[in-house]
Short mmCIF file of C-alpha atoms in Angstrom, two decimals:
data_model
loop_
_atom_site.label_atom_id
_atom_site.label_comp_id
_atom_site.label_asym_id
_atom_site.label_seq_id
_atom_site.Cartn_x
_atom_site.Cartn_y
_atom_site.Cartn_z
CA UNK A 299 213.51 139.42 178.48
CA UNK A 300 211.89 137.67 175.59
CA UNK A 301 210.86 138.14 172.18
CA UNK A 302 207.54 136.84 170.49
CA UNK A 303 208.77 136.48 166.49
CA UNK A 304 207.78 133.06 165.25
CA UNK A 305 205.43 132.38 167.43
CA UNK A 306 203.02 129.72 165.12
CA UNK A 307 206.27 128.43 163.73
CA UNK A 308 207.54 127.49 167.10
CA UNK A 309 204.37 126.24 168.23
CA UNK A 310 203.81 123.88 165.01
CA UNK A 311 206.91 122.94 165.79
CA UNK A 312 206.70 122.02 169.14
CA UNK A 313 203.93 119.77 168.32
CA UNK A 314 204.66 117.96 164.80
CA UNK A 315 206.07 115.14 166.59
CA UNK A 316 202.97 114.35 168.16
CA UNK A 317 200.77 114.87 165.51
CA UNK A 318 203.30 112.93 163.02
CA UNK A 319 203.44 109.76 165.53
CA UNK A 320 199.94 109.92 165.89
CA UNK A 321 199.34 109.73 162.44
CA UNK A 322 201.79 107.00 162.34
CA UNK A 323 199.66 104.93 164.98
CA UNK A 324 196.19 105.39 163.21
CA UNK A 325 197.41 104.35 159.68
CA UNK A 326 199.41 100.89 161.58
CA UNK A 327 195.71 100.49 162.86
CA UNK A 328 196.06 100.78 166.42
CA UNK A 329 194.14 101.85 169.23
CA UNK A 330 192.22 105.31 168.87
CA UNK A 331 194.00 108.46 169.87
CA UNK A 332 193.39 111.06 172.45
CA UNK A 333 194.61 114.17 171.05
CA UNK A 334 195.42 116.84 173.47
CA UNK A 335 194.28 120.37 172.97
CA UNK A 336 196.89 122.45 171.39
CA UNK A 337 197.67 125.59 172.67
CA UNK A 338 196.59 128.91 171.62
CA UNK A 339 199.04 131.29 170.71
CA UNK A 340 198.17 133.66 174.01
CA UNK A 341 199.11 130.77 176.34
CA UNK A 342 202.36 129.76 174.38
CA UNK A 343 203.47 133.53 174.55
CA UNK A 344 202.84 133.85 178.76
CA UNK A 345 204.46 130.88 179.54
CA UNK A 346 207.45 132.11 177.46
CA UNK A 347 207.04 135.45 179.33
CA UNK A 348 206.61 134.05 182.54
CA UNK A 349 207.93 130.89 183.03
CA UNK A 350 206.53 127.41 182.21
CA UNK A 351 203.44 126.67 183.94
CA UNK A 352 201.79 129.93 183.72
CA UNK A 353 199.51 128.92 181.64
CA UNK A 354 198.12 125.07 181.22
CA UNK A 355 195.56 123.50 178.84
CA UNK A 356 193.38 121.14 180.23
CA UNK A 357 192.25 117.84 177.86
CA UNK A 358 188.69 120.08 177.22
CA UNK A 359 190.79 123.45 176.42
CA UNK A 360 189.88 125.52 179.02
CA UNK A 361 193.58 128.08 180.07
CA UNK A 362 194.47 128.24 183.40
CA UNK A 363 196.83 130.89 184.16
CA UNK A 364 198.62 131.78 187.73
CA UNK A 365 201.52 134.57 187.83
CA UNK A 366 202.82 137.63 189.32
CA UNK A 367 202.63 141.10 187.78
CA UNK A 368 204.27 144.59 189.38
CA UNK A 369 202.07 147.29 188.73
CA UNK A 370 203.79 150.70 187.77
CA UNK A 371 205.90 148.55 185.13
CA UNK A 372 205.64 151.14 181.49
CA UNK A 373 208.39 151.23 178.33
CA UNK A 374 208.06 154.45 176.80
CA UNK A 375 209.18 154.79 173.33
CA UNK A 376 209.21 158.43 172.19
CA UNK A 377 209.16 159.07 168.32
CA UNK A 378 210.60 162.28 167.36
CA UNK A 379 210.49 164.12 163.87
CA UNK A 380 213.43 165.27 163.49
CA UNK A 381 212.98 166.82 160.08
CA UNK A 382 214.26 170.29 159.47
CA UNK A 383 211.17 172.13 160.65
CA UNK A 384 211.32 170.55 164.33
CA UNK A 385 213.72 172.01 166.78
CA UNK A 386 211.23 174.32 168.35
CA UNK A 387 208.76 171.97 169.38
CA UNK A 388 212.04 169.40 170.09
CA UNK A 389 213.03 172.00 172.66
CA UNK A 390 209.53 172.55 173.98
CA UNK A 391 209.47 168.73 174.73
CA UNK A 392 212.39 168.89 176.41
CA UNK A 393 211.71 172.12 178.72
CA UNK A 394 208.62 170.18 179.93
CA UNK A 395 210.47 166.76 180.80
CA UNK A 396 211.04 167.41 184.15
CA UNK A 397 207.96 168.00 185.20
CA UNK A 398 206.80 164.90 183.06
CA UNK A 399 209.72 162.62 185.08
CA UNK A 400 208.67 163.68 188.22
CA UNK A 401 204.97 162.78 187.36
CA UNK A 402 206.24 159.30 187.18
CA UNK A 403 208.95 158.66 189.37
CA UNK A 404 207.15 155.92 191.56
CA UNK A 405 206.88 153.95 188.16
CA UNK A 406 209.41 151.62 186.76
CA UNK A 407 210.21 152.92 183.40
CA UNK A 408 212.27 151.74 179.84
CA UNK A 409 212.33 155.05 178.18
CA UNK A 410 214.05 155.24 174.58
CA UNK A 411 214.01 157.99 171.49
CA UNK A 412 213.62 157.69 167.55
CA UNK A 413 212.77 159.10 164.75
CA UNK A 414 210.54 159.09 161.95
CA UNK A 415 213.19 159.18 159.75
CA UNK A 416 213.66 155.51 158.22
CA UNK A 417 215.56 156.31 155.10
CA UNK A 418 218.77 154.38 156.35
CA UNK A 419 220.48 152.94 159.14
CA UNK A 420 222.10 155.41 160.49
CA UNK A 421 221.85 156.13 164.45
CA UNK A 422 218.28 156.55 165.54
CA UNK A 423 217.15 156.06 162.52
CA UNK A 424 214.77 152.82 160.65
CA UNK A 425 213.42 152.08 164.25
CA UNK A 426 216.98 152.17 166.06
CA UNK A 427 217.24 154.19 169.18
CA UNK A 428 219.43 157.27 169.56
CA UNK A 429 222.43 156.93 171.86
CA UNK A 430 221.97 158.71 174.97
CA UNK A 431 225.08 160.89 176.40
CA UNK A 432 225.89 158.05 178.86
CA UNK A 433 226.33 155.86 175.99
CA UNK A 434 223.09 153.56 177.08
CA UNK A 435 219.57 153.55 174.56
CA UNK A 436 217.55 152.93 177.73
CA UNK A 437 216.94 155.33 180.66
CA UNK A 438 215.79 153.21 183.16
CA UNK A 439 214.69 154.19 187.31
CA UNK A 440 213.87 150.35 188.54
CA UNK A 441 214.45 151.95 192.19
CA UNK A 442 211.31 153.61 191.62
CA UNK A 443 212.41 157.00 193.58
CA UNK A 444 213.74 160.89 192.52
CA UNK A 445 217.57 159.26 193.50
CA UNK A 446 220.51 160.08 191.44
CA UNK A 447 219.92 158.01 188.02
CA UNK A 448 216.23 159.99 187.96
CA UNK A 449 217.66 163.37 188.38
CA UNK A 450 220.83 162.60 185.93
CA UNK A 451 217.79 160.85 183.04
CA UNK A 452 216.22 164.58 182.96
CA UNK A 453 219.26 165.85 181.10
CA UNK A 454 220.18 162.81 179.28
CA UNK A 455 217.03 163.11 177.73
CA UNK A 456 217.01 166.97 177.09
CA UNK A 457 219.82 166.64 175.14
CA UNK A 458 218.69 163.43 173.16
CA UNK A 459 215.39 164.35 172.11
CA UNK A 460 216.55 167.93 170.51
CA UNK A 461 218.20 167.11 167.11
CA UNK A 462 221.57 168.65 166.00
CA UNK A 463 220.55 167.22 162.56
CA UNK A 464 217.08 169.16 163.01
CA UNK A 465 218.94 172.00 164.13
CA UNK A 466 221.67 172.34 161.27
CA UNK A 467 219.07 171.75 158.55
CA UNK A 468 218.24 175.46 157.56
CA UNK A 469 222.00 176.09 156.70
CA UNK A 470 223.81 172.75 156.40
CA UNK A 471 224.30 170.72 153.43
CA UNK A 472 221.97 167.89 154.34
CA UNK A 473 218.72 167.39 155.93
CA UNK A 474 217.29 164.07 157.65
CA UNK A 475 214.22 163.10 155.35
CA UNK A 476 211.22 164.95 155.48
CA UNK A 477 209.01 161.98 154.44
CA UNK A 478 207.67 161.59 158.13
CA UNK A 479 207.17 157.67 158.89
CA UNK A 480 206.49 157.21 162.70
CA UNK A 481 204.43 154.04 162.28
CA UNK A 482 206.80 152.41 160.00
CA UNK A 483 209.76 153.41 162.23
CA UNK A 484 207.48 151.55 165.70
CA UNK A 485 207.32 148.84 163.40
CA UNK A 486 211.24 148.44 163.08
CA UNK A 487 211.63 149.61 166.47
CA UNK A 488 209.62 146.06 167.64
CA UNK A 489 211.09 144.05 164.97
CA UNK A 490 214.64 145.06 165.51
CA UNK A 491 216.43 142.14 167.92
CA UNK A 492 218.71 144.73 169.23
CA UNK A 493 215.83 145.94 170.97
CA UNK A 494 214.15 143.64 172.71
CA UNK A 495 215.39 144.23 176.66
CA UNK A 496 213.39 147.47 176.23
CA UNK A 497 210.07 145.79 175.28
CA UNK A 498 209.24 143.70 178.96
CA UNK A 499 206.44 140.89 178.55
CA UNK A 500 204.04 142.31 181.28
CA UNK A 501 203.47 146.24 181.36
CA UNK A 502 202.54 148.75 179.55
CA UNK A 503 203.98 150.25 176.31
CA UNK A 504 203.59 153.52 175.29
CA UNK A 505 204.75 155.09 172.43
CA UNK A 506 204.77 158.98 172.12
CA UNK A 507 204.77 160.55 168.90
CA UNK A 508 205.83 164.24 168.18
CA UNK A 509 205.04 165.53 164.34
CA UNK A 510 204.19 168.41 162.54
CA UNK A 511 202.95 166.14 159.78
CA UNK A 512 201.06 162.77 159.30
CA UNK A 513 202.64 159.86 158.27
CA UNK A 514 204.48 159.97 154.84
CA UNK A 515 203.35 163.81 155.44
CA UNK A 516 199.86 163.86 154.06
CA UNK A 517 198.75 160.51 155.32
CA UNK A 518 199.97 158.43 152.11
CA UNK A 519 196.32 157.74 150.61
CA UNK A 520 195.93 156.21 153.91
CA UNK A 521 192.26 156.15 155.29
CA UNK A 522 191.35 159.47 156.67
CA UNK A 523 193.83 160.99 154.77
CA UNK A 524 192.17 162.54 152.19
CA UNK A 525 191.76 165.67 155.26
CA UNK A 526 195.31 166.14 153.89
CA UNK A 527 194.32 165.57 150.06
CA UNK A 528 195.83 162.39 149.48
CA UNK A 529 199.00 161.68 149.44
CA UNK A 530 201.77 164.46 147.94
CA UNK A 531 203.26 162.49 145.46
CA UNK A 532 203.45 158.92 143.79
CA UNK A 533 206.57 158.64 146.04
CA UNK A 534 204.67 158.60 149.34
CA UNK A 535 202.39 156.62 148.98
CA UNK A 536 201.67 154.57 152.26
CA UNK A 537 203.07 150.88 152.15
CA UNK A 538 201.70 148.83 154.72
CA UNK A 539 204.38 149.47 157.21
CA UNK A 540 202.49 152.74 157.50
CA UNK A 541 199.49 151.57 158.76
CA UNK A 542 198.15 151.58 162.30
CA UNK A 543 196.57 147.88 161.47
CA UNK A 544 200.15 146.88 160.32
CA UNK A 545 201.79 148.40 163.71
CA UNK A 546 198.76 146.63 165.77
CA UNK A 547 199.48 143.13 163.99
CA UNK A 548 203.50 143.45 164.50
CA UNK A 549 202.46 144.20 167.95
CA UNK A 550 200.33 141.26 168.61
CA UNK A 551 202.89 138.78 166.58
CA UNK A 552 205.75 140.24 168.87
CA UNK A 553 204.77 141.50 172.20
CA UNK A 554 202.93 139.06 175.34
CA UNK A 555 199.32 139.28 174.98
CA UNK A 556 199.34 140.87 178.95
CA UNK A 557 200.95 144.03 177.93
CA UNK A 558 198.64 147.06 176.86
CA UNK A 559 199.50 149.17 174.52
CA UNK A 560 198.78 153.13 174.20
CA UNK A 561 199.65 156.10 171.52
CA UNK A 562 200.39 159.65 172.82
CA UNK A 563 200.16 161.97 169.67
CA UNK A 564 201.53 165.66 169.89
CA UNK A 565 200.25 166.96 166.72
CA UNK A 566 197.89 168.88 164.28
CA UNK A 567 194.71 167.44 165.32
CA UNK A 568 192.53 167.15 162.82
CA UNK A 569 190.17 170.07 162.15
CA UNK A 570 192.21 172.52 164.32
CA UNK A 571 192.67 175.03 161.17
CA UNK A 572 193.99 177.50 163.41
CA UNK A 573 197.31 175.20 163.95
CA UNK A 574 197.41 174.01 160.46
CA UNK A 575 197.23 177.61 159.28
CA UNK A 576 199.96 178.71 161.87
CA UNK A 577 202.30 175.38 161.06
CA UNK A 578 201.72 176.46 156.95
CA UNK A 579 202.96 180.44 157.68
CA UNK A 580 206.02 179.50 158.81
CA UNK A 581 208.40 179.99 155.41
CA UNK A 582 211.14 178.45 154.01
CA UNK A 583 208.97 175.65 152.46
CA UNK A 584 207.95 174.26 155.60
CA UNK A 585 204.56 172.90 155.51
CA UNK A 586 202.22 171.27 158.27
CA UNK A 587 199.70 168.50 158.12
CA UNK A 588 196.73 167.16 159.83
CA UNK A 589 198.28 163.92 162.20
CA UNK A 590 196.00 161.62 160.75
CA UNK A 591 196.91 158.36 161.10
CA UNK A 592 198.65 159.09 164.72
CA UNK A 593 195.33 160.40 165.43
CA UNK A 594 193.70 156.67 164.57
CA UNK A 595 196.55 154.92 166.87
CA UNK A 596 195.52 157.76 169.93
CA UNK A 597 191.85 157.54 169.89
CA UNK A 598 191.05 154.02 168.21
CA UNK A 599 188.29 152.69 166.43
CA UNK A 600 186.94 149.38 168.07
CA UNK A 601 188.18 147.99 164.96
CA UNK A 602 192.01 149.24 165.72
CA UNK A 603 191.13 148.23 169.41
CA UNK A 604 190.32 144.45 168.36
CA UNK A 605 193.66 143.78 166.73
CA UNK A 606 196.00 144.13 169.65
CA UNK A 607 195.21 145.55 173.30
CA UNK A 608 195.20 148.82 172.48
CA UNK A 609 193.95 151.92 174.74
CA UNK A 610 192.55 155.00 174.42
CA UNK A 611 195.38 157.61 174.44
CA UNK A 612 195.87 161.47 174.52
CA UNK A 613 196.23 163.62 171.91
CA UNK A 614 198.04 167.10 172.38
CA UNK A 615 197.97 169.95 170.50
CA UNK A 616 201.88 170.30 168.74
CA UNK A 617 201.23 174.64 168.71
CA UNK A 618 200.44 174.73 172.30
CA UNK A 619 202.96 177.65 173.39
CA UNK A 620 204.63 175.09 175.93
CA UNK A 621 203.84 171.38 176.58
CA UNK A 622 203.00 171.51 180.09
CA UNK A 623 199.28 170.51 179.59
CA UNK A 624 200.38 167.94 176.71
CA UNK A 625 203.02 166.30 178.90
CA UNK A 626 201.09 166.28 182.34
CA UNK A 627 198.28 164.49 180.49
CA UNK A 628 200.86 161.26 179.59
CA UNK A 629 202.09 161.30 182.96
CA UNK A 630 198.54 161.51 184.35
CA UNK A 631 197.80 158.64 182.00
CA UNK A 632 200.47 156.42 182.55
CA UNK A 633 199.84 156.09 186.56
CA UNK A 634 196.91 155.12 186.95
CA UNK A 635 197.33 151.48 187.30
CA UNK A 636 195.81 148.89 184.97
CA UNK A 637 197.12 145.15 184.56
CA UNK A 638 195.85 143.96 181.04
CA UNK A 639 194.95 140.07 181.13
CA UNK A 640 195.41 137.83 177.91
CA UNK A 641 191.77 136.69 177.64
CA UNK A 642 188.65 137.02 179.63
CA UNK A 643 188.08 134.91 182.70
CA UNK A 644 185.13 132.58 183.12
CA UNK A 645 182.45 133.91 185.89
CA UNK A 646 184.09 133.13 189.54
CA UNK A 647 187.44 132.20 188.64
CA UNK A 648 189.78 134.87 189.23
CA UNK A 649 192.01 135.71 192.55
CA UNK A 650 193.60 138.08 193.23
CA UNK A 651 196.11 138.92 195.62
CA UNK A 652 198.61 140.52 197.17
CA UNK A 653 201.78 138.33 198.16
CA UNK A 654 203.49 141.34 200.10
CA UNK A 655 200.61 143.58 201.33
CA UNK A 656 200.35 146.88 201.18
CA UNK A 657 197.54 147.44 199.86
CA UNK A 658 194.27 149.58 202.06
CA UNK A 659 191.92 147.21 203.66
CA UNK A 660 188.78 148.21 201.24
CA UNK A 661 191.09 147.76 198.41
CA UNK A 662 188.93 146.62 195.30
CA UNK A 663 189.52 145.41 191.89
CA UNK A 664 187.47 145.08 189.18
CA UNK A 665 187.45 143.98 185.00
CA UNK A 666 186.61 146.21 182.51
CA UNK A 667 185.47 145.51 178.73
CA UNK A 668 188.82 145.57 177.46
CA UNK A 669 189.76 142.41 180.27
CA UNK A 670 192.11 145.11 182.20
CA UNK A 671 191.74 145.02 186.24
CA UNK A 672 191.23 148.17 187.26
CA UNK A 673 191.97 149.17 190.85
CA UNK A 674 190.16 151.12 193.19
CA UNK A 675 191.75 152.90 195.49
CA UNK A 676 194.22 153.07 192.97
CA UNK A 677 196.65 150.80 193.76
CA UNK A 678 200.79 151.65 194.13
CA UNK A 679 203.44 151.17 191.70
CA UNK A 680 205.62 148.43 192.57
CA UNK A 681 202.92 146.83 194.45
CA UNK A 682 203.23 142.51 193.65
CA UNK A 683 199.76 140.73 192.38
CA UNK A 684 199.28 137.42 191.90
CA UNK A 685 196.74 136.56 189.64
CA UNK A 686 195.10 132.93 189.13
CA UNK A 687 192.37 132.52 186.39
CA UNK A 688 190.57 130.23 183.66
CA UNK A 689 189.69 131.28 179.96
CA UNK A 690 187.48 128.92 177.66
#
């Protein structure tokens, strides 16, 4: 697997010694230089996640790009508040993972938990993933069947995802934090290098966020946040780590430009005063917010969209008395089939084919406006596409 960090470093790197030796040969006064396109950052970033050659520049600039893609290929990244208000809706996530496993059994799936706690490095916390009781941070099913490693990931997960921390909180001496920080704590989870065999170059990544409150609780001053009025103190106040455009730009800086990227928010939406007014009659202090800013990340603005390929995601409703309809709609979501491409491809030149068949005769494919193919029939997970193109 492979990491983006660096990538402009690397690629001025890569290509000061040209541009210092041909500098070198204009000031001696010799014969004019051809200078060779350099590459843009997209085309550096698939051949590193694909091999060299994916991607070549001619002399005029134009990208040409040939490699294979598995459809059905999705890291799942689930974000859990585990602040001391959270173990019901913790075990209503859990009760509904079967069915939500089952829903995507034919896919190939990373799946890994944290929290939005990022106060310190402890376990699962600052973007690190929770061990699971196997020992591993990543379920995996590459076999792409209901065999033995599905069925034993339904429990493995049950038993991650509800807190003991969450749990004790009420009585115990300590509490995780209640400052609520899911976007900073995706950021760390993509920065971290410990992580990086769960984010794979070519997929999709989704990242599923369960909160009874917005980032930094209220939103942090945040826009759209004054739905929570502004942020609850001096002391959480959002810092750019908080930010959806912060988590799209890590994404773009880190991840290959052919993996698409989705938000799954199981919240208080916004304007559903019935849930805020049931989350706020609990007692014992606990208080609910509007999921602001996880609301922006699930249903983006073109503006969020033209940052980093992001989709259109769900957003569930976090006082739904069970979260069969909330987790069926992220299953439902995350098979149909899309393969996100890293530009768009001139009129005429793209192929597209199937090295091992099976695929229907009338099997079509088409590109939509965010340069994703999209399949029709839908096509099956684990099905091998090769895909040849040029971008200008």
């Amino acid at each position: 697997m492979y990491f983006f960090h660096n990538m402009k470093m690397e690629r001025i790197r890569a290509w000061a010694p040209l541009l210092v030796g041909s500098t070198l040969w204009m000031a001696l006064g010799c014969s004019k230089v051809d200078f060779q396109a350099l590459p843009p950052d997209s085309c550096i970033s698939m051949n590193q996640a694909y091999g060299d050659g994916t991607c070549v520049v001619s002399s005029g600039g134009s990208q040409s790009y040939n490699y294979q893609v598995v459809s059905g290929d999705v890291d799942i990244l689930f974000i859990d508040d585990n602040s001391g208000s959270m173990y019901t809706e913790q075990r209503k996530m859990a009760d509904q993972f079967p069915g939500f496993l089952d829903g995507i059994s034919k896919l190939s799936y990373n799946i890994a938990i944290t929290s939005t706690d990022v106060d310190d490095l402890a376990e699962g916390k600052d973007g690190q993933f929770f061990n699971f009781g196997n020992g591993k941070k990543i379920l995996t099913n590459s076999s792409r069947v209901k065999d033995q490693t599905h069925s034993q990931n339904i429990p493995l997960f049950q038993n991650t995802i509800k807190r003991q921390e969450t749990l004790d909180c009420p009585n115990g001496p300590s509490c995780p934090s209640g400052d609520e920080r899911g976007i900073y704590a995706a950021i760390r989870s993509l920065e971290r290098v410990e992580n990086r065999d769960f984010f794979r170059p070519g997929g999709h990544l989704a990242l599923v966020i369960l909160s009874d409150e917005d980032e930094r609780s209220s939103g942090g001053g945040a826009p759209g946040s004054e739905i929570n009025g502004g942020a609850i103190s001096s002391n959480y106040l959002a810092q750019d780590k908080d930010k959806p455009e912060t988590f799209l730009a890590t994404a773009r800086e880190i991840l290959s430009p052919g993996k698409s990227i989705s938000v799954h928010s199981i919240i208080i939406r916004p304007g559903d005063t019935s849930c805020h007014a049931s989350q706020n009659s609990q007692g014992g202090g606990v208080k609910g917010f509007y999921g602001t800013q996880y609301a922006r990340l699930s249903q983006p603005s073109s503006d969020l969209k033209s940052i980093a390929p992001l989709k259109t995601g769900t957003v569930g409703n976090i006082c739904s008395s069970n979260y069969t309809r909330e987790m069926g709609e992220i299953a439902q979501y995350l098979t149909t089939a899309k393969i996100q491409l890293p530009c768009k491809p001139d009129d005429g030149s793209l192929s597209v084919t199937y090295p091992n068949g099976g695929v229907p005769s009338n099997q079509s494919v088409s590109l939509n406006a965010s340069q994703e193919l999209e399949f029709t029939p839908s096509i099956e997970a684990g099905t091998q596409i090769q895909l040849s193109f040029t971008c200008k």
